[in-house]
């Protein structure tokens, strides 16, 4: 695996990777890799000739008082895992490489970027859109892979790619869960054993809503009530939002239909967790 620390190195690797019309797949990450990240790498591997990944803990998407300083950094292990999956190129720049002094330009996706996590974490999606725009420019992939786990992020990035005419296909990949149902996240390692038990309420609330839909309930108000009952039974999990929204605009819907997004964010102890499903 070729590790590129600078934009120049990455551009050279890209030129080589795409020689002869090879299709380049790209998986951006913040590292602390788990099976969720690796599922994106495998999806890229399955449909692209060359796979590139990036590891960059993006300071711009963390708010003041959030966990940027303590975000897990496990670079050596991450490299081994990516190498074992056959990733050819890893882009791992320092913060100063991506944000040199004097850089002032950002990408803000209005509307959709201000909803769900964008509402709870002001500026978060500007940080995400800015770094993903920069990474897409530098890496230049044909396809880029993102987890459905961050459903709002995916909606924001799809809007950005449309609006700014990026020549890339975004591929959304299913949520990977642990055996107990908890959606895999780099932040799960912050959870104590007790907190982890409390965290399972997110998945339970989603399952309750799924069951209600399976029984024929279509009204968001009734579904929200059913979900909130489950969430409120575990006060240690402090709900940030429970949302039933259009998956593209992230605007609330009154009646669910196929493709509607049901999403939850909650704090358990100091850790903010998210989970969701798409109605089928
Ligand atoms: P992160 O390193 O948290 O920025 O995540 C990098 C990518 O992995 C994003 O596209 C996430 O949506 C995706 N991802 C994170 N957790 C999971 C998961 N449990 N299942 C599928 N994809 C995931």
PDB file of C-alpha atoms and ligand atoms in Angstrom:
ATOM      1  CA  UNK A   1       0.000   0.000   0.000  1.00  0.00           C
ATOM      2  CA  UNK A   2       1.387   3.360  -1.017  1.00  0.00           C
ATOM      3  CA  UNK A   3       1.037   5.926   1.786  1.00  0.00           C
ATOM      4  CA  UNK A   4       0.796   9.528   0.601  1.00  0.00           C
ATOM      5  CA  UNK A   5       1.195  12.288   3.177  1.00  0.00           C
ATOM      6  CA  UNK A   6       1.134  15.221   0.804  1.00  0.00           C
ATOM      7  CA  UNK A   7      -1.321  16.412  -1.825  1.00  0.00           C
ATOM      8  CA  UNK A   8       1.423  16.266  -4.430  1.00  0.00           C
ATOM      9  CA  UNK A   9       2.167  12.598  -3.641  1.00  0.00           C
ATOM     10  CA  UNK A  10      -1.517  11.772  -3.722  1.00  0.00           C
ATOM     11  CA  UNK A  11      -1.962  13.446  -7.106  1.00  0.00           C
ATOM     12  CA  UNK A  12       0.970  11.459  -8.503  1.00  0.00           C
ATOM     13  CA  UNK A  13      -0.554   8.230  -7.102  1.00  0.00           C
ATOM     14  CA  UNK A  14      -3.883   9.123  -8.661  1.00  0.00           C
ATOM     15  CA  UNK A  15      -2.343   9.687 -12.085  1.00  0.00           C
ATOM     16  CA  UNK A  16      -0.694   6.301 -11.885  1.00  0.00           C
ATOM     17  CA  UNK A  17      -3.792   4.549 -10.529  1.00  0.00           C
ATOM     18  CA  UNK A  18      -6.022   5.846 -13.324  1.00  0.00           C
ATOM     19  CA  UNK A  19      -3.627   5.031 -16.126  1.00  0.00           C
ATOM     20  CA  UNK A  20      -5.270   3.030 -18.912  1.00  0.00           C
ATOM     21  CA  UNK A  21      -8.743   4.099 -17.797  1.00  0.00           C
ATOM     22  CA  UNK A  22      -8.742   2.152 -14.525  1.00  0.00           C
ATOM     23  CA  UNK A  23     -11.701   2.923 -12.269  1.00  0.00           C
ATOM     24  CA  UNK A  24     -10.689   4.461  -8.937  1.00  0.00           C
ATOM     25  CA  UNK A  25     -12.768   3.873  -5.786  1.00  0.00           C
ATOM     26  CA  UNK A  26     -12.271   6.034  -2.689  1.00  0.00           C
ATOM     27  CA  UNK A  27     -13.174   5.553   0.986  1.00  0.00           C
ATOM     28  CA  UNK A  28     -12.654   8.627   3.192  1.00  0.00           C
ATOM     29  CA  UNK A  29     -12.352   7.936   6.936  1.00  0.00           C
ATOM     30  CA  UNK A  30     -11.148   9.466  10.174  1.00  0.00           C
ATOM     31  CA  UNK A  31      -9.333   6.234  11.083  1.00  0.00           C
ATOM     32  CA  UNK A  32      -9.873   4.040  14.174  1.00  0.00           C
ATOM     33  CA  UNK A  33     -11.107   1.608  11.582  1.00  0.00           C
ATOM     34  CA  UNK A  34     -13.725  -1.061  12.279  1.00  0.00           C
ATOM     35  CA  UNK A  35     -15.785  -3.482  10.193  1.00  0.00           C
ATOM     36  CA  UNK A  36     -18.095  -0.631   9.113  1.00  0.00           C
ATOM     37  CA  UNK A  37     -15.196   1.139   7.398  1.00  0.00           C
ATOM     38  CA  UNK A  38     -13.938  -2.146   5.980  1.00  0.00           C
ATOM     39  CA  UNK A  39     -17.353  -2.872   4.465  1.00  0.00           C
ATOM     40  CA  UNK A  40     -16.948   0.339   2.434  1.00  0.00           C
ATOM     41  CA  UNK A  41     -13.481  -0.764   1.346  1.00  0.00           C
ATOM     42  CA  UNK A  42     -14.882  -4.151   0.278  1.00  0.00           C
ATOM     43  CA  UNK A  43     -17.662  -2.482  -1.709  1.00  0.00           C
ATOM     44  CA  UNK A  44     -15.061  -0.324  -3.466  1.00  0.00           C
ATOM     45  CA  UNK A  45     -12.848  -3.357  -4.036  1.00  0.00           C
ATOM     46  CA  UNK A  46     -15.754  -5.240  -5.615  1.00  0.00           C
ATOM     47  CA  UNK A  47     -16.538  -2.609  -8.232  1.00  0.00           C
ATOM     48  CA  UNK A  48     -13.343  -0.618  -8.828  1.00  0.00           C
ATOM     49  CA  UNK A  49      -9.924  -1.463 -10.285  1.00  0.00           C
ATOM     50  CA  UNK A  50      -7.930   0.536  -7.759  1.00  0.00           C
ATOM     51  CA  UNK A  51      -8.979   1.432  -4.204  1.00  0.00           C
ATOM     52  CA  UNK A  52      -7.775   4.464  -2.271  1.00  0.00           C
ATOM     53  CA  UNK A  53      -8.674   5.306   1.328  1.00  0.00           C
ATOM     54  CA  UNK A  54      -7.920   8.334   3.437  1.00  0.00           C
ATOM     55  CA  UNK A  55      -7.353   8.787   7.148  1.00  0.00           C
ATOM     56  CA  UNK A  56      -7.746  12.336   8.355  1.00  0.00           C
ATOM     57  CA  UNK A  57      -9.243  13.489  11.646  1.00  0.00           C
ATOM     58  CA  UNK A  58     -10.769  16.672  10.296  1.00  0.00           C
ATOM     59  CA  UNK A  59     -10.523  19.477  12.874  1.00  0.00           C
ATOM     60  CA  UNK A  60     -13.040  21.587  10.942  1.00  0.00           C
ATOM     61  CA  UNK A  61     -15.965  19.243  11.634  1.00  0.00           C
ATOM     62  CA  UNK A  62     -15.538  19.193  15.422  1.00  0.00           C
ATOM     63  CA  UNK A  63     -17.228  21.921  17.468  1.00  0.00           C
ATOM     64  CA  UNK A  64     -15.662  23.581  20.497  1.00  0.00           C
ATOM     65  CA  UNK A  65     -15.831  21.166  23.440  1.00  0.00           C
ATOM     66  CA  UNK A  66     -16.282  18.146  21.164  1.00  0.00           C
ATOM     67  CA  UNK A  67     -13.907  15.168  21.119  1.00  0.00           C
ATOM     68  CA  UNK A  68     -11.299  16.242  18.525  1.00  0.00           C
ATOM     69  CA  UNK A  69      -8.450  15.980  21.048  1.00  0.00           C
ATOM     70  CA  UNK A  70      -9.367  12.536  22.309  1.00  0.00           C
ATOM     71  CA  UNK A  71     -10.665  11.067  19.025  1.00  0.00           C
ATOM     72  CA  UNK A  72      -9.028   7.597  18.762  1.00  0.00           C
ATOM     73  CA  UNK A  73      -5.930   7.506  16.545  1.00  0.00           C
ATOM     74  CA  UNK A  74      -4.748   4.000  15.665  1.00  0.00           C
ATOM     75  CA  UNK A  75      -2.744   4.618  12.509  1.00  0.00           C
ATOM     76  CA  UNK A  76      -0.494   1.526  12.543  1.00  0.00           C
ATOM     77  CA  UNK A  77      -3.391  -0.898  13.046  1.00  0.00           C
ATOM     78  CA  UNK A  78      -5.491   0.952  10.466  1.00  0.00           C
ATOM     79  CA  UNK A  79      -2.727   0.565   7.886  1.00  0.00           C
ATOM     80  CA  UNK A  80      -2.538  -3.184   8.504  1.00  0.00           C
ATOM     81  CA  UNK A  81      -6.287  -3.559   8.068  1.00  0.00           C
ATOM     82  CA  UNK A  82      -6.393  -1.522   4.870  1.00  0.00           C
ATOM     83  CA  UNK A  83      -3.441  -3.424   3.491  1.00  0.00           C
ATOM     84  CA  UNK A  84      -5.148  -6.741   4.305  1.00  0.00           C
ATOM     85  CA  UNK A  85      -8.187  -5.572   2.302  1.00  0.00           C
ATOM     86  CA  UNK A  86      -5.973  -4.874  -0.706  1.00  0.00           C
ATOM     87  CA  UNK A  87      -6.142  -1.064  -0.596  1.00  0.00           C
ATOM     88  CA  UNK A  88      -3.490   0.263  -2.992  1.00  0.00           C
ATOM     89  CA  UNK A  89      -3.272   3.905  -1.903  1.00  0.00           C
ATOM     90  CA  UNK A  90      -3.708   5.601   1.478  1.00  0.00           C
ATOM     91  CA  UNK A  91      -3.896   9.380   1.727  1.00  0.00           C
ATOM     92  CA  UNK A  92      -2.981  10.430   5.263  1.00  0.00           C
ATOM     93  CA  UNK A  93      -2.173  14.148   5.354  1.00  0.00           C
ATOM     94  CA  UNK A  94      -1.382  16.306   8.373  1.00  0.00           C
ATOM     95  CA  UNK A  95      -3.872  19.061   9.245  1.00  0.00           C
ATOM     96  CA  UNK A  96      -1.475  21.744   7.950  1.00  0.00           C
ATOM     97  CA  UNK A  97      -1.391  20.038   4.553  1.00  0.00           C
ATOM     98  CA  UNK A  98      -5.175  20.257   4.182  1.00  0.00           C
ATOM     99  CA  UNK A  99      -5.612  23.612   5.936  1.00  0.00           C
ATOM    100  CA  UNK A 100      -2.478  25.679   5.372  1.00  0.00           C
ATOM    101  CA  UNK A 101      -2.324  29.011   7.145  1.00  0.00           C
ATOM    102  CA  UNK A 102      -4.468  31.590   5.431  1.00  0.00           C
ATOM    103  CA  UNK A 103      -7.016  29.130   3.999  1.00  0.00           C
ATOM    104  CA  UNK A 104     -10.440  30.739   4.340  1.00  0.00           C
ATOM    105  CA  UNK A 105     -12.709  29.002   1.817  1.00  0.00           C
ATOM    106  CA  UNK A 106     -15.366  26.576   3.064  1.00  0.00           C
ATOM    107  CA  UNK A 107     -18.299  24.705   1.538  1.00  0.00           C
ATOM    108  CA  UNK A 108     -21.671  25.241   3.213  1.00  0.00           C
ATOM    109  CA  UNK A 109     -24.688  23.217   2.117  1.00  0.00           C
ATOM    110  CA  UNK A 110     -27.640  25.367   3.217  1.00  0.00           C
ATOM    111  CA  UNK A 111     -30.922  23.836   4.321  1.00  0.00           C
ATOM    112  CA  UNK A 112     -30.132  20.148   4.338  1.00  0.00           C
ATOM    113  CA  UNK A 113     -26.843  20.937   6.122  1.00  0.00           C
ATOM    114  CA  UNK A 114     -28.691  22.695   8.937  1.00  0.00           C
ATOM    115  CA  UNK A 115     -30.959  19.750   9.765  1.00  0.00           C
ATOM    116  CA  UNK A 116     -30.559  16.743  12.126  1.00  0.00           C
ATOM    117  CA  UNK A 117     -26.871  16.658  13.142  1.00  0.00           C
ATOM    118  CA  UNK A 118     -26.424  19.976  11.351  1.00  0.00           C
ATOM    119  CA  UNK A 119     -28.914  21.525  13.798  1.00  0.00           C
ATOM    120  CA  UNK A 120     -27.360  19.917  16.894  1.00  0.00           C
ATOM    121  CA  UNK A 121     -23.764  20.509  15.830  1.00  0.00           C
ATOM    122  CA  UNK A 122     -23.605  23.969  14.207  1.00  0.00           C
ATOM    123  CA  UNK A 123     -20.869  24.129  11.581  1.00  0.00           C
ATOM    124  CA  UNK A 124     -20.378  20.355  11.562  1.00  0.00           C
ATOM    125  CA  UNK A 125     -21.575  19.775   8.014  1.00  0.00           C
ATOM    126  CA  UNK A 126     -19.614  22.771   6.701  1.00  0.00           C
ATOM    127  CA  UNK A 127     -16.558  20.998   8.105  1.00  0.00           C
ATOM    128  CA  UNK A 128     -17.603  17.708   6.507  1.00  0.00           C
ATOM    129  CA  UNK A 129     -18.510  19.212   3.117  1.00  0.00           C
ATOM    130  CA  UNK A 130     -15.308  21.242   3.000  1.00  0.00           C
ATOM    131  CA  UNK A 131     -12.997  18.309   3.713  1.00  0.00           C
ATOM    132  CA  UNK A 132     -14.868  15.905   1.418  1.00  0.00           C
ATOM    133  CA  UNK A 133     -14.793  18.495  -1.397  1.00  0.00           C
ATOM    134  CA  UNK A 134     -11.041  18.882  -0.899  1.00  0.00           C
ATOM    135  CA  UNK A 135     -10.455  15.123  -0.728  1.00  0.00           C
ATOM    136  CA  UNK A 136     -12.504  14.524  -3.875  1.00  0.00           C
ATOM    137  CA  UNK A 137     -10.462  17.173  -5.698  1.00  0.00           C
ATOM    138  CA  UNK A 138      -7.158  15.703  -4.604  1.00  0.00           C
ATOM    139  CA  UNK A 139      -7.980  12.000  -4.954  1.00  0.00           C
ATOM    140  CA  UNK A 140     -10.200  12.347  -8.040  1.00  0.00           C
ATOM    141  CA  UNK A 141     -12.111   9.057  -7.712  1.00  0.00           C
ATOM    142  CA  UNK A 142     -14.788   7.715 -10.046  1.00  0.00           C
ATOM    143  CA  UNK A 143     -16.750   6.455  -7.041  1.00  0.00           C
ATOM    144  CA  UNK A 144     -16.643   7.383  -3.384  1.00  0.00           C
ATOM    145  CA  UNK A 145     -18.130   5.199  -0.640  1.00  0.00           C
ATOM    146  CA  UNK A 146     -20.001   6.408   2.447  1.00  0.00           C
ATOM    147  CA  UNK A 147     -21.878   4.682   5.258  1.00  0.00           C
ATOM    148  CA  UNK A 148     -25.640   4.917   5.550  1.00  0.00           C
ATOM    149  CA  UNK A 149     -24.879   5.084   9.285  1.00  0.00           C
ATOM    150  CA  UNK A 150     -24.235   8.812   8.766  1.00  0.00           C
ATOM    151  CA  UNK A 151     -27.438   9.276   6.770  1.00  0.00           C
ATOM    152  CA  UNK A 152     -27.587  13.062   7.159  1.00  0.00           C
ATOM    153  CA  UNK A 153     -23.962  13.343   6.066  1.00  0.00           C
ATOM    154  CA  UNK A 154     -24.752  11.326   2.953  1.00  0.00           C
ATOM    155  CA  UNK A 155     -27.697  13.627   2.132  1.00  0.00           C
ATOM    156  CA  UNK A 156     -25.495  16.710   2.562  1.00  0.00           C
ATOM    157  CA  UNK A 157     -22.734  15.252   0.371  1.00  0.00           C
ATOM    158  CA  UNK A 158     -25.162  14.182  -2.364  1.00  0.00           C
ATOM    159  CA  UNK A 159     -26.507  17.741  -2.454  1.00  0.00           C
ATOM    160  CA  UNK A 160     -22.968  19.156  -2.615  1.00  0.00           C
ATOM    161  CA  UNK A 161     -21.936  16.813  -5.438  1.00  0.00           C
ATOM    162  CA  UNK A 162     -25.062  17.792  -7.400  1.00  0.00           C
ATOM    163  CA  UNK A 163     -24.715  21.523  -6.774  1.00  0.00           C
ATOM    164  CA  UNK A 164     -20.984  21.750  -7.520  1.00  0.00           C
ATOM    165  CA  UNK A 165     -21.002  19.268 -10.434  1.00  0.00           C
ATOM    166  CA  UNK A 166     -18.451  16.876  -8.982  1.00  0.00           C
ATOM    167  CA  UNK A 167     -17.732  14.138 -11.491  1.00  0.00           C
ATOM    168  CA  UNK A 168     -18.056  11.320  -8.944  1.00  0.00           C
ATOM    169  CA  UNK A 169     -20.670   8.752  -8.020  1.00  0.00           C
ATOM    170  CA  UNK A 170     -21.436   8.555  -4.297  1.00  0.00           C
ATOM    171  CA  UNK A 171     -22.256   5.045  -3.118  1.00  0.00           C
ATOM    172  CA  UNK A 172     -24.140   4.563   0.177  1.00  0.00           C
ATOM    173  CA  UNK A 173     -23.383   1.337   2.076  1.00  0.00           C
ATOM    174  CA  UNK A 174     -25.525  -0.460   4.687  1.00  0.00           C
ATOM    175  CA  UNK A 175     -24.930   0.000   8.425  1.00  0.00           C
ATOM    176  CA  UNK A 176     -22.668  -2.650   9.974  1.00  0.00           C
ATOM    177  CA  UNK A 177     -23.615  -3.631  13.535  1.00  0.00           C
ATOM    178  CA  UNK A 178     -22.014  -5.501  16.414  1.00  0.00           C
ATOM    179  CA  UNK A 179     -23.497  -8.832  17.521  1.00  0.00           C
ATOM    180  CA  UNK A 180     -25.668  -7.008  20.121  1.00  0.00           C
ATOM    181  CA  UNK A 181     -27.105  -4.704  17.439  1.00  0.00           C
ATOM    182  CA  UNK A 182     -25.142  -1.562  18.294  1.00  0.00           C
ATOM    183  CA  UNK A 183     -24.113   0.247  15.090  1.00  0.00           C
ATOM    184  CA  UNK A 184     -20.314   0.148  14.846  1.00  0.00           C
ATOM    185  CA  UNK A 185     -18.661   3.499  15.502  1.00  0.00           C
ATOM    186  CA  UNK A 186     -15.143   4.636  16.323  1.00  0.00           C
ATOM    187  CA  UNK A 187     -16.744   6.372  19.310  1.00  0.00           C
ATOM    188  CA  UNK A 188     -18.136   3.117  20.778  1.00  0.00           C
ATOM    189  CA  UNK A 189     -14.773   2.595  22.465  1.00  0.00           C
ATOM    190  CA  UNK A 190     -15.581   5.552  24.740  1.00  0.00           C
ATOM    191  CA  UNK A 191     -18.510   3.601  26.259  1.00  0.00           C
ATOM    192  CA  UNK A 192     -18.247   1.791  29.595  1.00  0.00           C
ATOM    193  CA  UNK A 193     -19.947  -1.603  29.836  1.00  0.00           C
ATOM    194  CA  UNK A 194     -22.998  -0.020  31.468  1.00  0.00           C
ATOM    195  CA  UNK A 195     -23.160   2.805  28.945  1.00  0.00           C
ATOM    196  CA  UNK A 196     -22.969   0.295  26.137  1.00  0.00           C
ATOM    197  CA  UNK A 197     -26.071  -1.450  27.544  1.00  0.00           C
ATOM    198  CA  UNK A 198     -27.858   1.903  27.679  1.00  0.00           C
ATOM    199  CA  UNK A 199     -26.728   2.655  24.115  1.00  0.00           C
ATOM    200  CA  UNK A 200     -28.673  -0.335  22.806  1.00  0.00           C
ATOM    201  CA  UNK A 201     -31.875   1.666  23.343  1.00  0.00           C
ATOM    202  CA  UNK A 202     -31.252   3.508  20.052  1.00  0.00           C
ATOM    203  CA  UNK A 203     -31.523   0.289  18.089  1.00  0.00           C
ATOM    204  CA  UNK A 204     -34.528  -0.836  20.206  1.00  0.00           C
ATOM    205  CA  UNK A 205     -36.405   2.382  19.497  1.00  0.00           C
ATOM    206  CA  UNK A 206     -35.754   1.984  15.768  1.00  0.00           C
ATOM    207  CA  UNK A 207     -36.929  -1.621  15.918  1.00  0.00           C
ATOM    208  CA  UNK A 208     -40.143  -0.544  17.663  1.00  0.00           C
ATOM    209  CA  UNK A 209     -40.809   1.964  14.892  1.00  0.00           C
ATOM    210  CA  UNK A 210     -40.028  -0.658  12.247  1.00  0.00           C
ATOM    211  CA  UNK A 211     -42.515  -3.026  13.896  1.00  0.00           C
ATOM    212  CA  UNK A 212     -45.214  -0.354  13.977  1.00  0.00           C
ATOM    213  CA  UNK A 213     -44.636   0.323  10.274  1.00  0.00           C
ATOM    214  CA  UNK A 214     -44.778  -3.428   9.557  1.00  0.00           C
ATOM    215  CA  UNK A 215     -48.189  -3.471  11.294  1.00  0.00           C
ATOM    216  CA  UNK A 216     -49.418  -0.772   8.933  1.00  0.00           C
ATOM    217  CA  UNK A 217     -48.839   2.447  10.904  1.00  0.00           C
ATOM    218  CA  UNK A 218     -47.834   5.246   8.515  1.00  0.00           C
ATOM    219  CA  UNK A 219     -48.330   8.371  10.637  1.00  0.00           C
ATOM    220  CA  UNK A 220     -45.053   9.929  11.774  1.00  0.00           C
ATOM    221  CA  UNK A 221     -46.713  11.309  14.926  1.00  0.00           C
ATOM    222  CA  UNK A 222     -47.724   7.797  16.084  1.00  0.00           C
ATOM    223  CA  UNK A 223     -44.345   6.363  15.121  1.00  0.00           C
ATOM    224  CA  UNK A 224     -42.507   9.148  16.971  1.00  0.00           C
ATOM    225  CA  UNK A 225     -44.617   8.454  20.053  1.00  0.00           C
ATOM    226  CA  UNK A 226     -43.809   4.738  19.896  1.00  0.00           C
ATOM    227  CA  UNK A 227     -40.099   5.439  19.472  1.00  0.00           C
ATOM    228  CA  UNK A 228     -39.988   8.056  22.249  1.00  0.00           C
ATOM    229  CA  UNK A 229     -41.638   5.627  24.699  1.00  0.00           C
ATOM    230  CA  UNK A 230     -38.742   3.240  24.197  1.00  0.00           C
ATOM    231  CA  UNK A 231     -36.122   6.005  24.423  1.00  0.00           C
ATOM    232  CA  UNK A 232     -37.604   7.569  27.563  1.00  0.00           C
ATOM    233  CA  UNK A 233     -37.485   4.200  29.360  1.00  0.00           C
ATOM    234  CA  UNK A 234     -33.684   4.601  29.475  1.00  0.00           C
ATOM    235  CA  UNK A 235     -33.078   8.119  30.875  1.00  0.00           C
ATOM    236  CA  UNK A 236     -29.310   7.512  30.778  1.00  0.00           C
ATOM    237  CA  UNK A 237     -29.603   7.870  27.001  1.00  0.00           C
ATOM    238  CA  UNK A 238     -30.444  11.550  26.449  1.00  0.00           C
ATOM    239  CA  UNK A 239     -32.204  11.906  23.127  1.00  0.00           C
ATOM    240  CA  UNK A 240     -30.867  14.661  20.901  1.00  0.00           C
ATOM    241  CA  UNK A 241     -33.353  13.966  18.102  1.00  0.00           C
ATOM    242  CA  UNK A 242     -35.732  11.347  16.826  1.00  0.00           C
ATOM    243  CA  UNK A 243     -36.576  12.312  13.261  1.00  0.00           C
ATOM    244  CA  UNK A 244     -38.779  10.894  10.523  1.00  0.00           C
ATOM    245  CA  UNK A 245     -37.724  12.732   7.405  1.00  0.00           C
ATOM    246  CA  UNK A 246     -37.286  12.677   3.661  1.00  0.00           C
ATOM    247  CA  UNK A 247     -33.876  11.029   3.112  1.00  0.00           C
ATOM    248  CA  UNK A 248     -32.715  13.683   0.602  1.00  0.00           C
ATOM    249  CA  UNK A 249     -33.998  16.947   2.070  1.00  0.00           C
ATOM    250  CA  UNK A 250     -34.036  15.783   5.721  1.00  0.00           C
ATOM    251  CA  UNK A 251     -37.364  17.615   6.106  1.00  0.00           C
ATOM    252  CA  UNK A 252     -40.017  15.984   8.323  1.00  0.00           C
ATOM    253  CA  UNK A 253     -42.731  13.940   6.627  1.00  0.00           C
ATOM    254  CA  UNK A 254     -46.229  13.390   8.016  1.00  0.00           C
ATOM    255  CA  UNK A 255     -46.624   9.935   6.526  1.00  0.00           C
ATOM    256  CA  UNK A 256     -43.784   7.484   5.974  1.00  0.00           C
ATOM    257  CA  UNK A 257     -43.227   5.835   2.615  1.00  0.00           C
ATOM    258  CA  UNK A 258     -40.543   3.650   1.062  1.00  0.00           C
ATOM    259  CA  UNK A 259     -37.196   5.392   1.445  1.00  0.00           C
ATOM    260  CA  UNK A 260     -38.229   7.602   4.385  1.00  0.00           C
ATOM    261  CA  UNK A 261     -35.364   8.032   6.875  1.00  0.00           C
ATOM    262  CA  UNK A 262     -35.958   7.282  10.557  1.00  0.00           C
ATOM    263  CA  UNK A 263     -32.976   8.583  12.537  1.00  0.00           C
ATOM    264  CA  UNK A 264     -31.947   8.949  16.170  1.00  0.00           C
ATOM    265  CA  UNK A 265     -29.135  10.765  17.936  1.00  0.00           C
ATOM    266  CA  UNK A 266     -28.569  10.463  21.674  1.00  0.00           C
ATOM    267  CA  UNK A 267     -25.909  11.112  24.272  1.00  0.00           C
ATOM    268  CA  UNK A 268     -24.910   8.265  26.540  1.00  0.00           C
ATOM    269  CA  UNK A 269     -22.517   9.612  29.177  1.00  0.00           C
ATOM    270  CA  UNK A 270     -20.140  11.870  27.225  1.00  0.00           C
ATOM    271  CA  UNK A 271     -20.615   9.991  23.960  1.00  0.00           C
ATOM    272  CA  UNK A 272     -22.897  11.074  21.143  1.00  0.00           C
ATOM    273  CA  UNK A 273     -24.340   8.157  19.177  1.00  0.00           C
ATOM    274  CA  UNK A 274     -26.436   8.013  16.020  1.00  0.00           C
ATOM    275  CA  UNK A 275     -28.409   5.262  14.290  1.00  0.00           C
ATOM    276  CA  UNK A 276     -31.114   5.042  11.633  1.00  0.00           C
ATOM    277  CA  UNK A 277     -32.948   2.966   9.070  1.00  0.00           C
ATOM    278  CA  UNK A 278     -34.611   3.560   5.721  1.00  0.00           C
ATOM    279  CA  UNK A 279     -38.236   2.433   5.463  1.00  0.00           C
ATOM    280  CA  UNK A 280     -38.607  -0.377   2.930  1.00  0.00           C
TER     281      UNK A 280
HETATM  282  P1  LIG B   1     -15.701   8.091  10.048  1.00  0.00           P
HETATM  283  O1  LIG B   1     -14.340   7.488  10.148  1.00  0.00           O
HETATM  284  O2  LIG B   1     -16.503   7.973  11.288  1.00  0.00           O
HETATM  285  O3  LIG B   1     -15.695   9.477   9.453  1.00  0.00           O
HETATM  286  O4  LIG B   1     -16.479   7.184   8.995  1.00  0.00           O
HETATM  287  C1  LIG B   1     -15.958   6.980   7.699  1.00  0.00           C
HETATM  288  C2  LIG B   1     -17.025   6.341   6.855  1.00  0.00           C
HETATM  289  O5  LIG B   1     -17.397   5.084   7.423  1.00  0.00           O
HETATM  290  C3  LIG B   1     -18.304   7.175   6.761  1.00  0.00           C
HETATM  291  O6  LIG B   1     -18.789   7.143   5.445  1.00  0.00           O
HETATM  292  C4  LIG B   1     -19.217   6.470   7.725  1.00  0.00           C
HETATM  293  O7  LIG B   1     -20.587   6.630   7.398  1.00  0.00           O
HETATM  294  C5  LIG B   1     -18.801   5.027   7.527  1.00  0.00           C
HETATM  295  N1  LIG B   1     -19.215   4.207   8.679  1.00  0.00           N
HETATM  296  C6  LIG B   1     -18.973   4.462   9.995  1.00  0.00           C
HETATM  297  N2  LIG B   1     -19.566   3.526  10.766  1.00  0.00           N
HETATM  298  C7  LIG B   1     -20.202   2.668   9.936  1.00  0.00           C
HETATM  299  C8  LIG B   1     -21.005   1.509  10.132  1.00  0.00           C
HETATM  300  N3  LIG B   1     -21.274   1.029  11.341  1.00  0.00           N
HETATM  301  N4  LIG B   1     -21.495   0.882   9.032  1.00  0.00           N
HETATM  302  C9  LIG B   1     -21.231   1.372   7.788  1.00  0.00           C
HETATM  303  N5  LIG B   1     -20.486   2.454   7.536  1.00  0.00           N
HETATM  304  C10 LIG B   1     -19.979   3.104   8.597  1.00  0.00           C
END
